[in-house]
Amino acid sequence: MASWTSSQFLYEETKPCGIQFLERFKRSGRLSFKQYQALVFTLTFVAYIAFHAARKPNSIVKGTLSASTVRGGWSPFDGPDGTALLGQIDLAFLSVYAVGMFVAGHLGDRLDLRTFLTIGMIGTGLFTALFGVAFWANFHSFYYFLAVQVLAGWFQSIGWPCVVAVLGNWFDKKRRGMIMGVWSAHTSLGNITGSLLASGLLRFGWGWSFLGPALLITFLGLVVYFFLPVNPPTVGAERDGTEVDSTMRLGDTITESFLGSRMSTGFDRKAIGFMAAWKIPGVAPFAFCLFFTKLVSYTFLYWLPFYVSHNMIGGEYLSEETSGNLSTLFDVGGVVGGVLAGYISDQLDGRAITAAGFIYLAIPALFLYRIYGHISLTINIILMFTSGVFVNGPFALITTAVSADLGTHKSLKGNARALATVTAIIDGTGSVGAAIGPVLTGYISAISWDAVFYMLMTAALISGLLLTKLIVTEVKAMVYGSTDEGEAATSSSPATRAPIDVLL
C-alpha cells in the first residue's frame, strides 16, 4: 500500500449499493447523466447543511453556559472568565479544523471520497453528541469540553474538501459560478437549520441542542455512503454527445476521460502534490483573502447570537432563544449573497472582481449595523440581512466556484486529482482566520464591542486588497476581449475563458 504522501489511490472507488438498487427500477437499467448530477447536487448540499448545523449549537448555548449562577450557567463557563474559556474552545475546534483541512484534502485526492466523507459525518455526529452528554452526565471539566471539540473539529475538516471535489467532478466550469452559488447556500441554510434546531431544543436543556444536530448528521452520513456517486467513471455515466459541445469545455475542467478511449481508465490516477497545488496561479491570493474573509464570517457564526442577546435592541434585551432565531437572518442574507456572487461572477467572467466588490461593500454594512442596529428590531433585521449578503457572498464564492476553478486549472493538463487538495489549501488557510476571529472576539468583547467591529472592518479591507493583482489581470482580460471581437468569438481565445485561467 502507498504511503499517505503517495500520489496513488489508497482505495478504489466503487458504485454505491444504493445506486445499484435505484437502477433496478429504471427500464434502461441505468440513471441518466442529469439524474446523477441532481443526485450529487442534492446529497452534497444536504451533507454540508448537516456539517454546519452541527457547528451551530456552540454559539446558541453560549449565553446559557456563561450566565451567572443566579440565571443558571454551567461551570466552568459561568465565572468572570467564562467568555474567554468559550473562546478558547472555539479556538481549539477551529485550529484543529484548519490543520485537519490540509490533511483531509491531501487524503481526499487519494481515498474513496464517499467512504471518507461518511467517516467525517458520523465522527462529527459522535463528538457533537458527546459535548451535549455533559449536560446529563453533569460533567464540568473544561478539558472534557476541550477534548470533545478538538476531535469534533478533526472530523468536521473532512467534509469540505470531499463535497467540493465530488461536485467539481460532475459540473463544468461554464456555469459553475451560478450552480455553486446556489449550492453554497448550504452554509447559510446549515447555520439556519442548526440555529432553529438548537434554539428550539434549548428549552428542554442545553444538552438537547447538541443531540439534535448530531443525530441529523449521523443519519445523513449513512445516506451519503449508500447513494453518493463520486465521479462519472465510477458509475459508468456518460453525457449525451449533443450536450458536450453546448455546455462543457472538458479540457478546461475535469477531464475527457468519460468521452473517449480513456473511459476504461477513469480519472487521472496521479494526484497533485501539496506544494505543487500552492503554485497553481491564483491559489495563494485567494487562500490569504479567505483567511480574512472567514475571520469575519466565523466571528458572526460563533458570536452573533451572544451579541444580540447582550445588546439592547429597541430599548430591551432579547432572550437567548429569540436571539438565536433572529441571528438566522444573517445567514438568510448569506444565501442571497452566495447566489448573487456566483451569478455576477459568471456574467462578468471575473471571480476576483466580484469577490472584492462584495468584500468592500461589507465594510460600510458592518459599520452601519454596529452604529444603528440597536435603534429598533426592524432596523436591526435590515442591517443584519445586508451584512450577511456582503460578508457571506465572497466567502461562498471563494470556497466553491473559485476553489473548483483552480482545482481544475489548465496548468494541471486535465489531471482531476487536485480538487480536494486545492480546496483544502484555500479553505484550510481561511479556517486559520476563522479560528483567530472568534477567540479574539472573546477577549476584545469584554472591553468593547466597538473594537470588535473595527477589527472585522479592518480584516475585510485587507481581504479585498489581497485580490488587487488578480483584479488587474481580470480587467486586462476583459479589455483585451473588447478590443478584438474576432478573437473573442472563438472558444480558444484567452478572453473567452474565465480570467482565472489566464492569471499570472
XYZ file of C-alpha atoms in Angstrom:
504
model
C 0.000 0.000 0.000
C 1.232 3.506 -0.829
C 2.192 5.938 1.895
C -0.091 8.836 2.725
C 2.165 11.177 0.747
C 1.988 8.992 -2.339
C 0.232 10.189 -5.470
C -1.617 6.891 -5.845
C -5.088 5.980 -4.603
C -5.195 4.013 -1.388
C -8.612 2.585 -2.272
C -10.542 2.023 -5.479
C -13.873 3.801 -5.888
C -16.898 1.561 -6.444
C -20.510 2.082 -7.410
C -22.633 2.649 -4.240
C -25.074 -0.135 -3.454
C -27.897 2.412 -3.221
C -27.274 3.373 -6.860
C -27.420 -0.284 -7.852
C -30.760 -0.547 -6.056
C -32.185 2.525 -7.830
C -31.111 1.181 -11.213
C -33.369 -1.835 -10.753
C -36.369 0.462 -11.153
C -35.074 2.040 -14.380
C -36.208 0.494 -17.640
C -32.832 1.279 -19.188
C -31.065 -0.223 -16.197
C -29.076 2.942 -15.507
C -29.535 6.558 -14.408
C -29.042 9.398 -16.883
C -26.171 11.839 -16.517
C -28.538 14.623 -15.446
C -30.109 12.364 -12.830
C -26.658 11.669 -11.445
C -25.931 15.406 -11.374
C -29.176 16.058 -9.489
C -28.338 13.297 -7.011
C -24.806 14.614 -6.439
C -26.018 18.189 -6.053
C -28.682 17.173 -3.521
C -26.549 14.800 -1.438
C -23.533 17.108 -1.153
C -25.890 20.010 -0.424
C -27.702 18.327 2.480
C -24.454 16.796 3.743
C -22.880 20.194 4.259
C -26.080 21.603 5.692
C -25.657 18.934 8.358
C -21.980 19.825 8.921
C -22.806 23.475 9.555
C -25.882 22.646 11.624
C -23.603 20.598 13.913
C -21.360 23.649 14.492
C -24.157 25.996 15.461
C -25.135 24.715 18.944
C -21.936 26.171 20.428
C -22.990 29.714 19.580
C -26.613 29.141 20.615
C -25.784 27.875 24.111
C -23.025 30.419 24.846
C -25.439 32.713 26.664
C -26.803 29.810 28.708
C -23.419 28.360 29.639
C -21.840 31.697 30.562
C -24.817 33.051 32.507
C -24.336 33.989 36.149
C -25.213 31.381 38.732
C -28.355 33.370 39.550
C -29.600 32.913 35.979
C -28.279 29.387 35.701
C -24.963 28.969 33.902
C -22.727 25.925 33.716
C -19.370 25.595 35.415
C -16.641 26.330 34.377
C -18.169 28.870 31.965
C -20.277 30.796 34.496
C -17.345 32.660 36.040
C -15.842 36.045 35.145
C -13.568 34.377 32.567
C -16.423 32.377 31.043
C -16.426 34.097 27.656
C -12.650 33.700 27.407
C -12.947 29.953 28.109
C -15.638 29.624 25.454
C -13.367 31.498 23.068
C -10.554 29.052 23.815
C -12.831 26.124 22.981
C -13.754 27.804 19.705
C -10.058 28.335 19.001
C -9.258 24.675 19.695
C -12.045 23.489 17.393
C -11.159 25.805 14.532
C -7.398 25.313 14.861
C -7.738 21.556 14.543
C -10.285 22.105 11.777
C -7.791 24.264 9.862
C -4.898 21.807 10.235
C -7.162 18.860 9.541
C -8.368 20.534 6.347
C -4.889 20.324 4.802
C -4.524 16.666 5.773
C -8.074 15.785 4.682
C -7.587 17.480 1.322
C -4.364 15.581 0.703
C -6.029 12.288 1.627
C -9.222 13.164 -0.244
C -7.392 13.033 -3.579
C -6.206 9.505 -2.701
C -9.128 7.878 -0.869
C -12.629 6.871 -1.842
C -14.355 10.215 -1.229
C -17.698 8.594 -0.408
C -16.276 6.496 2.416
C -14.053 9.323 3.641
C -16.993 11.762 3.734
C -19.135 9.237 5.603
C -16.436 8.827 8.256
C -16.308 12.603 8.682
C -20.073 12.886 9.089
C -20.504 10.047 11.572
C -17.451 11.149 13.583
C -18.823 14.690 13.711
C -22.170 13.366 14.938
C -20.493 11.326 17.672
C -18.443 14.154 19.177
C -21.182 16.755 18.801
C -23.398 14.453 20.841
C -20.654 13.900 23.436
C -20.481 17.647 24.091
C -24.189 17.552 24.961
C -23.779 14.415 27.067
C -22.059 16.623 29.671
C -25.496 18.058 30.473
C -26.921 14.712 31.606
C -23.651 13.321 32.984
C -23.075 16.547 34.954
C -19.543 16.989 33.570
C -17.878 20.303 34.441
C -14.271 19.711 33.401
C -13.004 22.312 30.954
C -10.639 19.722 29.479
C -13.528 17.384 28.698
C -15.211 20.083 26.594
C -11.869 20.987 25.040
C -11.061 17.386 24.049
C -14.503 16.803 22.572
C -14.282 19.956 20.472
C -10.786 19.092 19.251
C -11.995 15.715 17.979
C -15.153 17.254 16.528
C -13.003 19.745 14.620
C -10.882 16.946 13.189
C -13.873 15.076 11.758
C -15.515 18.309 10.578
C -12.414 19.075 8.489
C -13.071 16.044 6.297
C -16.341 17.397 4.925
C -15.457 20.395 2.791
C -12.663 19.005 0.574
C -14.812 15.943 -0.127
C -18.051 17.676 -1.147
C -16.320 20.273 -3.357
C -14.220 17.604 -5.070
C -17.272 15.439 -5.785
C -19.311 18.359 -7.105
C -16.408 19.556 -9.242
C -16.246 16.096 -10.829
C -19.792 16.436 -12.131
C -20.256 20.085 -13.166
C -18.421 22.100 -15.812
C -16.774 25.491 -15.384
C -19.058 27.406 -17.763
C -21.976 27.502 -15.329
C -20.038 26.664 -12.195
C -20.370 30.115 -10.600
C -24.163 30.104 -10.698
C -24.507 26.402 -9.863
C -22.110 26.636 -6.941
C -23.613 29.963 -5.897
C -26.935 28.180 -5.378
C -25.191 25.137 -3.926
C -23.192 27.275 -1.470
C -26.462 28.206 0.210
C -25.876 25.051 2.256
C -23.550 27.034 4.539
C -26.189 29.567 5.494
C -29.042 27.046 5.447
C -26.951 24.817 7.697
C -26.458 27.696 10.112
C -30.182 28.453 9.983
C -31.107 24.803 10.494
C -28.672 24.456 13.369
C -29.834 27.701 14.972
C -33.520 26.833 14.788
C -32.953 23.262 15.916
C -30.621 24.181 18.783
C -32.764 27.153 19.880
C -35.941 25.090 19.783
C -34.427 22.305 21.873
C -32.728 24.677 24.326
C -35.870 24.928 26.456
C -35.504 21.233 27.340
C -31.884 21.661 28.433
C -28.762 22.746 26.560
C -27.637 19.159 26.001
C -30.537 18.610 23.602
C -29.259 21.480 21.470
C -26.261 19.292 20.602
C -28.029 15.948 20.351
C -30.499 17.055 17.651
C -27.888 18.179 15.064
C -25.719 15.160 15.981
C -28.478 12.699 15.075
C -29.180 14.601 11.851
C -25.610 14.423 10.512
C -25.201 10.777 11.542
C -28.313 9.752 9.612
C -27.305 11.745 6.533
C -23.823 10.231 6.691
C -25.354 6.795 6.136
C -27.448 8.130 3.234
C -24.275 9.533 1.633
C -22.491 6.206 1.959
C -25.249 4.273 0.223
C -26.075 6.737 -2.570
C -23.280 9.235 -3.410
C -21.598 8.687 -6.835
C -18.087 10.137 -6.619
C -17.428 10.690 -10.330
C -18.839 9.655 -13.738
C -16.417 6.769 -14.462
C -17.216 5.141 -11.110
C -20.864 4.623 -12.088
C -20.314 4.388 -15.855
C -22.136 7.662 -16.558
C -21.811 9.271 -19.976
C -23.035 12.571 -21.330
C -25.136 12.695 -24.468
C -22.930 13.848 -27.329
C -25.253 16.778 -28.005
C -24.752 18.143 -24.519
C -20.979 18.200 -24.521
C -20.335 20.948 -27.043
C -23.053 23.223 -25.711
C -22.262 23.065 -22.023
C -18.759 21.756 -21.381
C -15.167 22.595 -22.119
C -13.693 19.434 -20.744
C -10.120 20.464 -21.485
C -10.580 23.368 -19.055
C -12.475 21.428 -16.418
C -12.213 17.941 -15.116
C -11.087 15.568 -17.850
C -12.107 13.984 -21.125
C -11.973 10.560 -19.536
C -15.650 9.720 -19.872
C -15.944 10.811 -23.509
C -13.435 8.704 -25.365
C -10.878 5.988 -25.235
C -9.967 6.836 -21.631
C -13.377 5.743 -20.357
C -11.931 2.450 -19.188
C -9.305 4.077 -17.009
C -11.421 6.839 -15.467
C -9.900 9.940 -13.941
C -6.175 10.550 -13.904
C -4.851 8.369 -11.100
C -1.989 10.651 -10.164
C -2.806 13.241 -7.505
C -1.006 16.586 -7.304
C 1.471 17.322 -4.504
C 0.755 19.808 -1.725
C 3.419 22.348 -2.697
C 2.593 21.994 -6.384
C -1.012 22.908 -5.599
C 0.158 26.113 -3.869
C 1.953 27.097 -7.089
C -1.211 26.973 -9.214
C -1.840 30.590 -10.343
C -4.414 32.274 -8.105
C -4.378 29.744 -5.248
C -2.237 31.753 -2.806
C -4.011 35.146 -3.239
C -7.459 33.621 -2.826
C -6.294 31.491 0.118
C -4.984 34.503 2.051
C -8.021 36.544 1.034
C -10.224 33.840 2.541
C -8.140 33.970 5.739
C -9.562 37.428 6.481
C -12.966 36.848 4.896
C -13.557 33.769 7.018
C -12.312 35.587 10.107
C -15.244 37.963 9.690
C -17.787 35.309 8.752
C -16.954 32.924 11.587
C -16.934 35.677 14.163
C -20.575 36.203 13.274
C -21.192 32.453 13.203
C -19.934 31.975 16.759
C -20.791 35.269 18.431
C -23.812 36.872 16.734
C -26.477 35.235 18.978
C -24.452 36.243 22.048
C -24.008 39.793 20.713
C -27.733 40.164 20.014
C -28.763 38.898 23.456
C -26.269 41.156 25.285
C -27.018 44.405 23.458
C -30.293 46.290 23.759
C -32.454 46.421 20.639
C -35.328 48.875 20.671
C -34.764 49.511 24.357
C -34.908 45.892 25.562
C -32.804 42.750 25.789
C -33.854 39.664 23.845
C -33.815 36.132 25.247
C -31.199 33.590 24.162
C -33.818 31.678 22.150
C -35.100 34.804 20.400
C -31.553 36.000 19.749
C -30.642 32.664 18.214
C -33.652 32.762 15.918
C -33.020 36.396 14.959
C -29.383 35.656 14.077
C -30.548 33.355 11.285
C -31.353 36.448 9.214
C -27.625 36.995 8.782
C -27.490 33.565 7.146
C -30.574 34.278 5.042
C -28.615 37.224 3.699
C -25.726 34.842 3.123
C -27.909 32.644 0.901
C -28.824 35.644 -1.236
C -25.215 36.846 -1.270
C -23.843 33.478 -2.366
C -26.280 33.178 -5.270
C -25.712 36.789 -6.340
C -21.925 36.474 -6.165
C -21.982 33.289 -8.240
C -24.309 34.767 -10.864
C -22.430 38.071 -11.145
C -19.064 36.330 -11.390
C -20.375 34.193 -14.262
C -21.766 37.231 -16.084
C -18.591 39.288 -15.604
C -16.336 36.287 -16.119
C -14.431 37.623 -13.127
C -14.255 35.848 -9.773
C -11.766 38.270 -8.168
C -13.669 41.404 -9.232
C -16.908 40.028 -7.808
C -15.368 38.799 -4.555
C -13.559 42.092 -3.913
C -16.669 44.125 -4.716
C -18.709 42.278 -2.109
C -15.887 42.481 0.431
C -15.534 46.249 0.106
C -19.310 46.695 0.451
C -19.205 44.608 3.644
C -17.198 47.342 5.392
C -19.934 50.033 5.425
C -22.539 47.321 6.082
C -20.724 46.264 9.276
C -20.270 49.882 10.349
C -23.968 50.672 9.929
C -25.033 47.517 11.778
C -22.950 48.403 14.809
C -23.984 52.099 14.883
C -27.692 51.807 14.078
C -28.617 48.188 14.783
C -29.805 48.970 18.308
C -32.411 51.571 17.305
C -35.226 49.129 16.564
C -35.833 45.499 15.732
C -36.786 46.375 12.149
C -33.573 48.311 11.502
C -31.532 45.542 13.118
C -33.124 42.959 10.832
C -32.465 45.007 7.679
C -28.855 45.759 8.565
C -28.149 42.198 9.744
C -29.521 40.810 6.471
C -27.463 43.285 4.436
C -24.296 42.394 6.349
C -24.942 38.722 5.663
C -25.213 39.378 1.915
C -21.845 41.110 1.656
C -19.921 39.047 4.245
C -21.013 35.576 3.160
C -21.269 36.312 -0.578
C -17.499 36.311 -1.264
C -16.959 33.599 1.350
C -19.322 31.323 -0.587
C -17.817 32.245 -3.961
C -14.195 31.617 -2.961
C -14.848 28.328 -1.179
C -16.907 26.873 -4.028
C -16.576 28.139 -7.616
C -13.095 29.631 -7.189
C -11.752 26.501 -5.472
C -13.219 24.255 -8.165
C -11.880 26.521 -10.941
C -8.375 26.454 -9.526
C -8.553 22.730 -8.735
C -9.156 22.100 -12.446
C -6.810 24.836 -13.715
C -5.411 24.461 -17.234
C -1.874 24.133 -15.816
C -2.917 20.720 -14.434
C -3.352 19.465 -18.022
C -6.535 17.520 -17.346
C -5.468 15.992 -14.017
C -8.653 15.841 -11.948
C -6.925 14.707 -8.780
C -6.193 18.195 -7.452
C -9.668 19.333 -6.472
C -9.631 18.195 -2.857
C -6.057 19.394 -2.310
C -6.667 22.872 -3.741
C -9.980 23.153 -1.889
C -8.256 22.187 1.351
C -5.461 24.728 0.836
C -7.880 27.603 0.224
C -10.424 26.714 2.893
C -7.760 25.465 5.306
C -5.952 28.804 5.144
C -9.290 30.520 5.602
C -10.004 28.329 8.602
C -6.902 29.647 10.355
C -8.524 33.082 10.181
C -11.793 31.517 11.288
C -10.009 30.223 14.385
C -8.455 33.578 15.218
C -11.560 35.756 14.815
C -13.816 34.128 17.424
C -11.103 33.805 20.075
C -10.052 37.456 19.647
C -13.714 38.413 19.948
C -13.937 36.506 23.225
C -11.267 38.778 24.719
C -11.983 42.055 22.910
C -15.753 41.972 23.513
C -15.109 42.073 27.262
C -13.584 45.501 26.655
C -15.645 46.933 23.817
C -17.896 45.671 21.026
C -16.890 48.741 19.013
C -13.345 47.385 18.944
C -14.652 44.039 17.692
C -16.378 45.682 14.739
C -13.310 47.775 13.907
C -11.313 44.547 13.860
C -13.821 42.986 11.459
C -13.829 46.001 9.126
C -10.027 46.046 9.044
C -9.968 42.346 8.185
C -12.436 42.943 5.340
C -10.282 45.757 3.949
C -7.136 43.601 3.953
C -9.070 40.762 2.350
C -10.111 42.962 -0.565
C -6.632 44.404 -1.065
C -5.131 40.929 -1.387
C -7.092 40.432 -4.611
C -5.792 43.624 -6.253
C -3.341 41.885 -8.585
C -5.939 39.375 -9.704
C -8.463 42.145 -10.305
C -5.997 43.955 -12.563
C -5.426 40.726 -14.505
C -9.158 40.169 -14.941
C -9.748 43.728 -16.071
C -6.943 43.375 -18.636
C -8.565 40.171 -19.903
C -11.895 41.962 -20.304
C -10.324 44.891 -22.134
C -8.408 42.540 -24.383
C -11.629 40.771 -25.349
C -13.487 44.001 -26.090
C -10.756 45.211 -28.431
C -10.681 42.152 -30.650
C -14.164 40.891 -31.403
C -12.964 38.314 -33.890
C -10.700 36.587 -31.425
C -13.210 36.963 -28.590
C -15.715 34.935 -30.568
C -13.505 31.844 -30.526
C -13.510 29.423 -27.632
C -9.735 29.197 -27.625
C -9.234 32.922 -27.015
C -7.902 33.825 -23.568
C -10.605 36.474 -23.355
C -13.396 33.918 -23.597
C -12.027 31.740 -20.843
C -12.579 32.509 -17.185
C -9.945 35.101 -16.197
C -8.636 32.688 -13.582
C -7.371 30.602 -16.499
C -5.071 33.426 -17.637
C -3.868 34.642 -14.262
C -0.128 35.217 -13.990
